PDB file of C-alpha atoms in Angstrom:
ATOM      1  CA  MET A 106      48.681   5.624  -9.135  1.00  0.00           C
ATOM      2  CA  ARG A 107      48.025   9.255 -10.065  1.00  0.00           C
ATOM      3  CA  HIS A 108      47.030  12.260  -7.993  1.00  0.00           C
ATOM      4  CA  ALA A 109      45.705  15.812  -8.120  1.00  0.00           C
ATOM      5  CA  GLU A 110      45.696  18.535  -5.464  1.00  0.00           C
ATOM      6  CA  PHE A 111      42.191  19.503  -4.400  1.00  0.00           C
ATOM      7  CA  ASP A 112      42.796  22.295  -1.888  1.00  0.00           C
ATOM      8  CA  ASP A 113      45.286  25.070  -1.172  1.00  0.00           C
ATOM      9  CA  LYS A 114      47.224  22.947   1.336  1.00  0.00           C
ATOM     10  CA  GLY A 115      48.491  20.297  -1.057  1.00  0.00           C
ATOM     11  CA  SER A 116      45.963  17.577  -0.185  1.00  0.00           C
ATOM     12  CA  CYS A 117      45.630  15.019  -2.962  1.00  0.00           C
ATOM     13  CA  ILE A 118      42.850  12.950  -4.450  1.00  0.00           C
ATOM     14  CA  ARG A 119      44.237   9.719  -5.948  1.00  0.00           C
ATOM     15  CA  TRP A 120      43.241   7.147  -8.492  1.00  0.00           C
ATOM     16  CA  THR A 121      44.497   4.210 -10.483  1.00  0.00           C
ATOM     17  CA  GLU A 122      43.632   3.679 -14.119  1.00  0.00           C
ATOM     18  CA  THR A 123      43.837   1.316 -17.051  1.00  0.00           C
ATOM     19  CA  PRO A 124      44.688   2.606 -20.544  1.00  0.00           C
ATOM     20  CA  GLY A 125      42.293   2.556 -23.464  1.00  0.00           C
ATOM     21  CA  GLU A 126      40.196   4.616 -25.820  1.00  0.00           C
ATOM     22  CA  GLU A 127      38.227   7.720 -24.948  1.00  0.00           C
ATOM     23  CA  PRO A 128      35.701   8.640 -23.720  1.00  0.00           C
ATOM     24  CA  ALA A 129      36.991   7.416 -20.403  1.00  0.00           C
ATOM     25  CA  ARG A 130      34.901   5.738 -17.759  1.00  0.00           C
ATOM     26  CA  VAL A 131      35.267   6.874 -14.152  1.00  0.00           C
ATOM     27  CA  HIS A 132      34.211   4.118 -11.774  1.00  0.00           C
ATOM     28  CA  GLY A 133      33.097   3.959  -8.180  1.00  0.00           C
ATOM     29  CA  LEU A 134      33.596   7.212  -6.224  1.00  0.00           C
ATOM     30  CA  GLY A 135      32.069   5.955  -2.977  1.00  0.00           C
ATOM     31  CA  SER A 136      34.200   3.923  -0.540  1.00  0.00           C
ATOM     32  CA  VAL A 137      37.169   2.229  -2.307  1.00  0.00           C
ATOM     33  CA  SER A 138      36.435   2.324  -6.020  1.00  0.00           C
ATOM     34  CA  ALA A 139      38.583  -0.508  -7.353  1.00  0.00           C
ATOM     35  CA  VAL A 140      37.166  -3.021  -4.863  1.00  0.00           C
ATOM     36  CA  TYR A 141      33.663  -2.635  -6.263  1.00  0.00           C
ATOM     37  CA  HIS A 142      34.455  -2.096  -9.940  1.00  0.00           C
ATOM     38  CA  ALA A 143      37.786  -3.478 -11.147  1.00  0.00           C
ATOM     39  CA  HIS A 144      36.465  -7.008 -11.654  1.00  0.00           C
ATOM     40  CA  ASN A 145      33.808  -5.739 -14.057  1.00  0.00           C
ATOM     41  CA  VAL A 146      36.119  -3.455 -16.047  1.00  0.00           C
ATOM     42  CA  ALA A 147      38.131  -6.551 -16.943  1.00  0.00           C
ATOM     43  CA  ARG A 148      35.105  -8.072 -18.664  1.00  0.00           C
ATOM     44  CA  PRO A 149      35.219  -8.274 -22.510  1.00  0.00           C
ATOM     45  CA  GLU A 150      32.090  -6.094 -22.815  1.00  0.00           C
ATOM     46  CA  LEU A 151      33.913  -3.171 -21.180  1.00  0.00           C
ATOM     47  CA  ALA A 152      37.411  -3.778 -22.486  1.00  0.00           C
ATOM     48  CA  GLY A 153      39.311  -1.230 -24.538  1.00  0.00           C
ATOM     49  CA  ARG A 154      38.190   1.928 -22.748  1.00  0.00           C
ATOM     50  CA  ARG A 155      40.309   4.079 -20.490  1.00  0.00           C
ATOM     51  CA  SER A 156      39.032   3.450 -16.955  1.00  0.00           C
ATOM     52  CA  LEU A 157      39.745   5.402 -13.772  1.00  0.00           C
ATOM     53  CA  PHE A 158      39.118   4.229 -10.207  1.00  0.00           C
ATOM     54  CA  VAL A 159      38.952   7.364  -8.079  1.00  0.00           C
ATOM     55  CA  ASP A 160      38.833   7.389  -4.266  1.00  0.00           C
ATOM     56  CA  LEU A 161      37.156  10.500  -2.912  1.00  0.00           C
ATOM     57  CA  PRO A 162      38.873  12.612  -0.232  1.00  0.00           C
ATOM     58  CA  GLY A 163      38.901  10.890   3.122  1.00  0.00           C
ATOM     59  CA  HIS A 164      38.478   7.459   1.556  1.00  0.00           C
ATOM     60  CA  GLY A 165      40.767   4.715   0.282  1.00  0.00           C
ATOM     61  CA  ILE A 166      44.128   5.959  -0.994  1.00  0.00           C
ATOM     62  CA  SER A 167      43.214   9.667  -1.116  1.00  0.00           C
ATOM     63  CA  ASP A 168      44.287  12.189   1.506  1.00  0.00           C
ATOM     64  CA  ARG A 169      42.016  12.935   4.449  1.00  0.00           C
ATOM     65  CA  PRO A 170      42.637  16.530   5.599  1.00  0.00           C
ATOM     66  CA  GLU A 171      40.964  17.483   8.862  1.00  0.00           C
ATOM     67  CA  HIS A 172      40.159  21.001   7.640  1.00  0.00           C
ATOM     68  CA  PHE A 173      38.153  19.803   4.602  1.00  0.00           C
ATOM     69  CA  GLY A 174      34.347  20.085   4.636  1.00  0.00           C
ATOM     70  CA  TYR A 175      33.476  16.832   2.798  1.00  0.00           C
ATOM     71  CA  THR A 176      30.168  18.180   1.479  1.00  0.00           C
ATOM     72  CA  LEU A 177      28.821  16.868  -1.816  1.00  0.00           C
ATOM     73  CA  GLU A 178      30.056  20.037  -3.488  1.00  0.00           C
ATOM     74  CA  ASP A 179      33.493  19.652  -1.896  1.00  0.00           C
ATOM     75  CA  HIS A 180      33.751  16.082  -3.158  1.00  0.00           C
ATOM     76  CA  ALA A 181      32.547  17.104  -6.624  1.00  0.00           C
ATOM     77  CA  ASP A 182      35.163  19.838  -6.854  1.00  0.00           C
ATOM     78  CA  ALA A 183      37.908  17.436  -5.760  1.00  0.00           C
ATOM     79  CA  LEU A 184      36.741  14.953  -8.394  1.00  0.00           C
ATOM     80  CA  ALA A 185      36.808  17.734 -10.982  1.00  0.00           C
ATOM     81  CA  ALA A 186      40.445  18.391 -10.051  1.00  0.00           C
ATOM     82  CA  ALA A 187      41.226  14.718 -10.695  1.00  0.00           C
ATOM     83  CA  LEU A 188      39.488  14.683 -14.076  1.00  0.00           C
ATOM     84  CA  ASP A 189      41.138  17.948 -15.106  1.00  0.00           C
ATOM     85  CA  THR A 190      44.558  16.573 -14.188  1.00  0.00           C
ATOM     86  CA  ALA A 191      43.764  13.383 -16.096  1.00  0.00           C
ATOM     87  CA  GLY A 192      42.897  15.506 -19.147  1.00  0.00           C
ATOM     88  CA  LEU A 193      39.326  14.260 -19.388  1.00  0.00           C
ATOM     89  CA  THR A 194      36.243  15.840 -20.888  1.00  0.00           C
ATOM     90  CA  GLY A 195      32.933  14.166 -21.665  1.00  0.00           C
ATOM     91  CA  ALA A 196      33.592  11.175 -19.408  1.00  0.00           C
ATOM     92  CA  GLU A 197      31.149   8.474 -18.387  1.00  0.00           C
ATOM     93  CA  LEU A 198      30.697   8.339 -14.606  1.00  0.00           C
ATOM     94  CA  ILE A 199      29.811   4.887 -13.280  1.00  0.00           C
ATOM     95  CA  ALA A 200      28.916   5.828  -9.727  1.00  0.00           C
ATOM     96  CA  HIS A 201      27.533   3.948  -6.735  1.00  0.00           C
ATOM     97  CA  SER A 202      25.527   5.065  -3.687  1.00  0.00           C
ATOM     98  CA  MET A 203      27.007   8.254  -2.178  1.00  0.00           C
ATOM     99  CA  GLY A 204      29.355   8.430  -5.149  1.00  0.00           C
ATOM    100  CA  GLY A 205      26.321   8.700  -7.385  1.00  0.00           C
ATOM    101  CA  ALA A 206      25.217  11.833  -5.560  1.00  0.00           C
ATOM    102  CA  VAL A 207      28.701  13.297  -6.047  1.00  0.00           C
ATOM    103  CA  ALA A 208      28.594  12.407  -9.757  1.00  0.00           C
ATOM    104  CA  ILE A 209      25.255  14.186 -10.170  1.00  0.00           C
ATOM    105  CA  VAL A 210      26.571  17.315  -8.465  1.00  0.00           C
ATOM    106  CA  LEU A 211      29.701  17.240 -10.622  1.00  0.00           C
ATOM    107  CA  ALA A 212      27.620  16.978 -13.798  1.00  0.00           C
ATOM    108  CA  HIS A 213      25.743  20.083 -12.645  1.00  0.00           C
ATOM    109  CA  ARG A 214      28.820  22.097 -11.656  1.00  0.00           C
ATOM    110  CA  ARG A 215      31.112  20.998 -14.493  1.00  0.00           C
ATOM    111  CA  PRO A 216      28.997  19.822 -17.435  1.00  0.00           C
ATOM    112  CA  ASP A 217      32.100  19.775 -19.667  1.00  0.00           C
ATOM    113  CA  LEU A 218      33.442  16.821 -17.698  1.00  0.00           C
ATOM    114  CA  VAL A 219      30.425  14.500 -17.856  1.00  0.00           C
ATOM    115  CA  ALA A 220      28.695  13.062 -20.921  1.00  0.00           C
ATOM    116  CA  ARG A 221      26.914  10.090 -19.340  1.00  0.00           C
ATOM    117  CA  LEU A 222      25.846   8.880 -15.901  1.00  0.00           C
ATOM    118  CA  VAL A 223      25.323   5.266 -14.868  1.00  0.00           C
ATOM    119  CA  LEU A 224      24.128   5.440 -11.271  1.00  0.00           C
ATOM    120  CA  THR A 225      23.696   2.469  -8.960  1.00  0.00           C
ATOM    121  CA  GLU A 226      21.304   3.195  -6.094  1.00  0.00           C
ATOM    122  CA  ALA A 227      22.557   6.770  -5.894  1.00  0.00           C
ATOM    123  CA  ASN A 228      21.263   9.035  -3.131  1.00  0.00           C
ATOM    124  CA  LEU A 229      18.808  11.431  -4.756  1.00  0.00           C
ATOM    125  CA  ASP A 230      17.132  13.120  -1.797  1.00  0.00           C
ATOM    126  CA  ALA A 231      18.134  14.974   1.336  1.00  0.00           C
ATOM    127  CA  PHE A 232      17.340  13.463   4.736  1.00  0.00           C
ATOM    128  CA  PRO A 233      17.203   9.760   3.785  1.00  0.00           C
ATOM    129  CA  PRO A 234      15.272   7.327   6.016  1.00  0.00           C
ATOM    130  CA  PRO A 235      16.749   6.328   9.394  1.00  0.00           C
ATOM    131  CA  ALA A 236      17.719   2.914   8.024  1.00  0.00           C
ATOM    132  CA  ALA A 237      20.180   4.462   5.557  1.00  0.00           C
ATOM    133  CA  GLY A 238      23.850   4.141   6.471  1.00  0.00           C
ATOM    134  CA  SER A 239      24.457   7.872   6.205  1.00  0.00           C
ATOM    135  CA  SER A 240      21.614   8.612   8.623  1.00  0.00           C
ATOM    136  CA  GLY A 241      23.062   6.299  11.251  1.00  0.00           C
ATOM    137  CA  ILE A 242      26.491   7.895  10.985  1.00  0.00           C
ATOM    138  CA  ALA A 243      25.169  11.461  10.911  1.00  0.00           C
ATOM    139  CA  ALA A 244      23.059  10.805  14.004  1.00  0.00           C
ATOM    140  CA  HIS A 245      26.271  10.954  16.077  1.00  0.00           C
ATOM    141  CA  GLU A 246      28.008  14.156  17.029  1.00  0.00           C
ATOM    142  CA  GLU A 247      31.285  14.367  15.101  1.00  0.00           C
ATOM    143  CA  ASP A 248      33.659  13.950  18.044  1.00  0.00           C
ATOM    144  CA  ALA A 249      31.535  11.176  19.544  1.00  0.00           C
ATOM    145  CA  PHE A 250      31.631   9.316  16.243  1.00  0.00           C
ATOM    146  CA  VAL A 251      35.414   9.631  16.035  1.00  0.00           C
ATOM    147  CA  ASP A 252      35.894   8.593  19.668  1.00  0.00           C
ATOM    148  CA  GLY A 253      33.770   5.432  19.627  1.00  0.00           C
ATOM    149  CA  GLY A 254      30.814   5.606  17.280  1.00  0.00           C
ATOM    150  CA  TYR A 255      32.975   4.695  14.299  1.00  0.00           C
ATOM    151  CA  ALA A 256      34.076   1.410  15.898  1.00  0.00           C
ATOM    152  CA  ARG A 257      30.495   0.519  16.846  1.00  0.00           C
ATOM    153  CA  VAL A 258      29.258   1.230  13.331  1.00  0.00           C
ATOM    154  CA  LEU A 259      31.983  -0.988  11.855  1.00  0.00           C
ATOM    155  CA  GLU A 260      30.725  -3.856  13.998  1.00  0.00           C
ATOM    156  CA  LYS A 261      27.152  -3.445  12.744  1.00  0.00           C
ATOM    157  CA  VAL A 262      27.495  -2.875   8.997  1.00  0.00           C
ATOM    158  CA  GLY A 263      28.719  -6.330   8.045  1.00  0.00           C
ATOM    159  CA  PRO A 264      32.073  -7.551   6.770  1.00  0.00           C
ATOM    160  CA  LEU A 265      31.848  -6.276   3.180  1.00  0.00           C
ATOM    161  CA  TRP A 266      31.116  -2.618   3.904  1.00  0.00           C
ATOM    162  CA  ALA A 267      33.311  -2.658   6.993  1.00  0.00           C
ATOM    163  CA  ALA A 268      36.287  -3.861   4.938  1.00  0.00           C
ATOM    164  CA  THR A 269      36.202  -0.656   2.904  1.00  0.00           C
ATOM    165  CA  MET A 270      34.757   1.698   5.508  1.00  0.00           C
ATOM    166  CA  ARG A 271      37.704   1.015   7.827  1.00  0.00           C
ATOM    167  CA  LEU A 272      39.944   2.542   5.125  1.00  0.00           C
ATOM    168  CA  ALA A 273      38.082   5.847   5.502  1.00  0.00           C
ATOM    169  CA  ASP A 274      39.056   8.495   8.033  1.00  0.00           C
ATOM    170  CA  PRO A 275      36.311   8.557  10.702  1.00  0.00           C
ATOM    171  CA  ARG A 276      36.034  12.335  10.770  1.00  0.00           C
ATOM    172  CA  ALA A 277      35.862  12.453   6.977  1.00  0.00           C
ATOM    173  CA  LEU A 278      33.284   9.676   6.994  1.00  0.00           C
ATOM    174  CA  HIS A 279      31.103  11.555   9.467  1.00  0.00           C
ATOM    175  CA  ARG A 280      31.288  14.847   7.590  1.00  0.00           C
ATOM    176  CA  THR A 281      30.551  13.045   4.329  1.00  0.00           C
ATOM    177  CA  ALA A 282      27.474  11.431   5.882  1.00  0.00           C
ATOM    178  CA  VAL A 283      26.296  14.789   7.230  1.00  0.00           C
ATOM    179  CA  GLY A 284      26.802  16.370   3.804  1.00  0.00           C
ATOM    180  CA  LEU A 285      24.966  13.547   2.094  1.00  0.00           C
ATOM    181  CA  ARG A 286      22.081  13.823   4.526  1.00  0.00           C
ATOM    182  CA  ARG A 287      21.904  17.570   3.905  1.00  0.00           C
ATOM    183  CA  GLY A 288      21.950  17.045   0.142  1.00  0.00           C
ATOM    184  CA  SER A 289      22.871  19.523  -2.559  1.00  0.00           C
ATOM    185  CA  ASP A 290      21.221  22.762  -3.650  1.00  0.00           C
ATOM    186  CA  PRO A 291      19.363  22.151  -5.906  1.00  0.00           C
ATOM    187  CA  VAL A 292      18.773  18.664  -4.594  1.00  0.00           C
ATOM    188  CA  MET A 293      20.280  15.732  -6.495  1.00  0.00           C
ATOM    189  CA  ARG A 294      16.975  14.405  -7.828  1.00  0.00           C
ATOM    190  CA  ASP A 295      16.084  17.740  -9.412  1.00  0.00           C
ATOM    191  CA  ILE A 296      19.545  18.032 -10.951  1.00  0.00           C
ATOM    192  CA  LEU A 297      19.351  14.505 -12.370  1.00  0.00           C
ATOM    193  CA  GLU A 298      15.946  15.086 -13.931  1.00  0.00           C
ATOM    194  CA  GLY A 299      17.194  18.224 -15.677  1.00  0.00           C
ATOM    195  CA  LEU A 300      20.538  17.020 -17.020  1.00  0.00           C
ATOM    196  CA  PRO A 301      20.698  16.959 -20.851  1.00  0.00           C
ATOM    197  CA  ILE A 302      22.835  13.795 -21.005  1.00  0.00           C
ATOM    198  CA  ASP A 303      22.344  10.032 -21.122  1.00  0.00           C
ATOM    199  CA  ARG A 304      21.329   8.853 -17.641  1.00  0.00           C
ATOM    200  CA  VAL A 305      20.848   5.305 -16.390  1.00  0.00           C
ATOM    201  CA  TYR A 306      19.744   4.422 -12.864  1.00  0.00           C
ATOM    202  CA  LEU A 307      20.193   0.860 -11.551  1.00  0.00           C
ATOM    203  CA  GLN A 308      17.990  -0.264  -8.680  1.00  0.00           C
ATOM    204  CA  GLY A 309      18.448  -3.618  -6.974  1.00  0.00           C
ATOM    205  CA  GLU A 310      15.177  -5.544  -6.817  1.00  0.00           C
ATOM    206  CA  LEU A 311      15.857  -6.525  -3.210  1.00  0.00           C
ATOM    207  CA  SER A 312      16.128  -2.866  -2.214  1.00  0.00           C
ATOM    208  CA  GLY A 313      12.463  -2.239  -2.959  1.00  0.00           C
ATOM    209  CA  GLU A 314      10.710   0.250  -5.177  1.00  0.00           C
ATOM    210  CA  LEU A 315      12.596   3.328  -6.363  1.00  0.00           C
ATOM    211  CA  GLU A 316      10.817   6.387  -5.043  1.00  0.00           C
ATOM    212  CA  GLY A 317       9.794   8.787  -7.790  1.00  0.00           C
ATOM    213  CA  ARG A 318      10.549   6.319 -10.588  1.00  0.00           C
ATOM    214  CA  GLU A 319       7.798   7.579 -12.886  1.00  0.00           C
ATOM    215  CA  ALA A 320       9.017  11.171 -12.671  1.00  0.00           C
ATOM    216  CA  LEU A 321      12.588  10.095 -13.372  1.00  0.00           C
ATOM    217  CA  GLU A 322      11.523   8.118 -16.418  1.00  0.00           C
ATOM    218  CA  ALA A 323       9.364  10.993 -17.638  1.00  0.00           C
ATOM    219  CA  ALA A 324      12.499  13.163 -17.462  1.00  0.00           C
ATOM    220  CA  GLY A 325      14.377  10.691 -19.664  1.00  0.00           C
ATOM    221  CA  VAL A 326      16.245   8.717 -17.002  1.00  0.00           C
ATOM    222  CA  ARG A 327      16.390   5.022 -17.926  1.00  0.00           C
ATOM    223  CA  VAL A 328      15.591   3.049 -14.778  1.00  0.00           C
ATOM    224  CA  VAL A 329      16.740  -0.589 -14.718  1.00  0.00           C
ATOM    225  CA  VAL A 330      15.552  -2.842 -11.895  1.00  0.00           C
ATOM    226  CA  VAL A 331      18.060  -5.679 -11.498  1.00  0.00           C
ATOM    227  CA  PRO A 332      16.480  -8.976 -10.369  1.00  0.00           C
ATOM    228  CA  GLY A 333      18.057 -10.647  -7.366  1.00  0.00           C
ATOM    229  CA  ALA A 334      20.333  -7.711  -6.564  1.00  0.00           C
ATOM    230  CA  GLY A 335      20.591  -5.563  -3.473  1.00  0.00           C
ATOM    231  CA  HIS A 336      22.440  -2.293  -2.953  1.00  0.00           C
ATOM    232  CA  ASN A 337      25.687  -3.587  -4.444  1.00  0.00           C
ATOM    233  CA  VAL A 338      24.403  -4.459  -7.909  1.00  0.00           C
ATOM    234  CA  MET A 339      27.912  -4.690  -9.380  1.00  0.00           C
ATOM    235  CA  LEU A 340      28.740  -7.466  -6.914  1.00  0.00           C
ATOM    236  CA  ASP A 341      25.362  -9.207  -6.765  1.00  0.00           C
ATOM    237  CA  ARG A 342      24.597  -9.329 -10.487  1.00  0.00           C
ATOM    238  CA  PRO A 343      27.710  -8.430 -12.492  1.00  0.00           C
ATOM    239  CA  ASP A 344      26.219  -9.554 -15.824  1.00  0.00           C
ATOM    240  CA  SER A 345      23.343  -7.088 -15.521  1.00  0.00           C
ATOM    241  CA  PHE A 346      25.619  -4.350 -14.253  1.00  0.00           C
ATOM    242  CA  VAL A 347      28.100  -4.740 -17.120  1.00  0.00           C
ATOM    243  CA  ALA A 348      25.266  -4.776 -19.662  1.00  0.00           C
ATOM    244  CA  ALA A 349      23.984  -1.447 -18.338  1.00  0.00           C
ATOM    245  CA  VAL A 350      27.435   0.159 -18.359  1.00  0.00           C
ATOM    246  CA  ALA A 351      28.013  -1.075 -21.895  1.00  0.00           C
ATOM    247  CA  GLY A 352      24.588   0.174 -22.993  1.00  0.00           C
ATOM    248  CA  ARG A 353      23.313  -3.310 -23.815  1.00  0.00           C
ATOM    249  CA  ASP A 354      20.747  -3.819 -21.064  1.00  0.00           C
TER     250      ASP A 354
END
């Protein structure tokens, strides 16, 4: 396990990694990274590359300071501290859901750190629909979420997400959801369309049509719809996910 300080109070963002050749791949970013990605990194198609599994502040094995804002920009800056400490430049970010939004913001704020994005159902727009997990969390007042809303949400989200969500600090989780709902400035979709790097976006077929797909593709984003997959493409269809990460889809 490695760590980097991400604020002036000694709070640390943490990650585990496997050795290999550069450029490194940085996996996950939302929830607990290794849970969703380690099984795929072990596949022969992805072997031989340095791989990092980073848990964002407030989540997994990283610190969860109460004073931290947990906006997308805050998370991106903390991730930048981790990559700087790891000595990385030009990394590939393999990012899922909320972590995909953070990866996009990082690529905008620190273009030296990111050479490629592989995004799985990343949040691209502010104010997602009410059915989105972040909207349900952000609908609570912060203290009300900490004092009871968190437990009720854990009961509703199902065993897979709950298993990792319960490792997040409830106040950090709420602030992260509020920041995700607010979005970045410029918004994530606009940033993604303008980035001058290789960009792949994976959409699970069971999640429905990707809004704004034509505009993304016109901007050079390669959109891959994965048959039979839902939001967690890396778990539902690992063969397709690994092919996209390896650039063989």
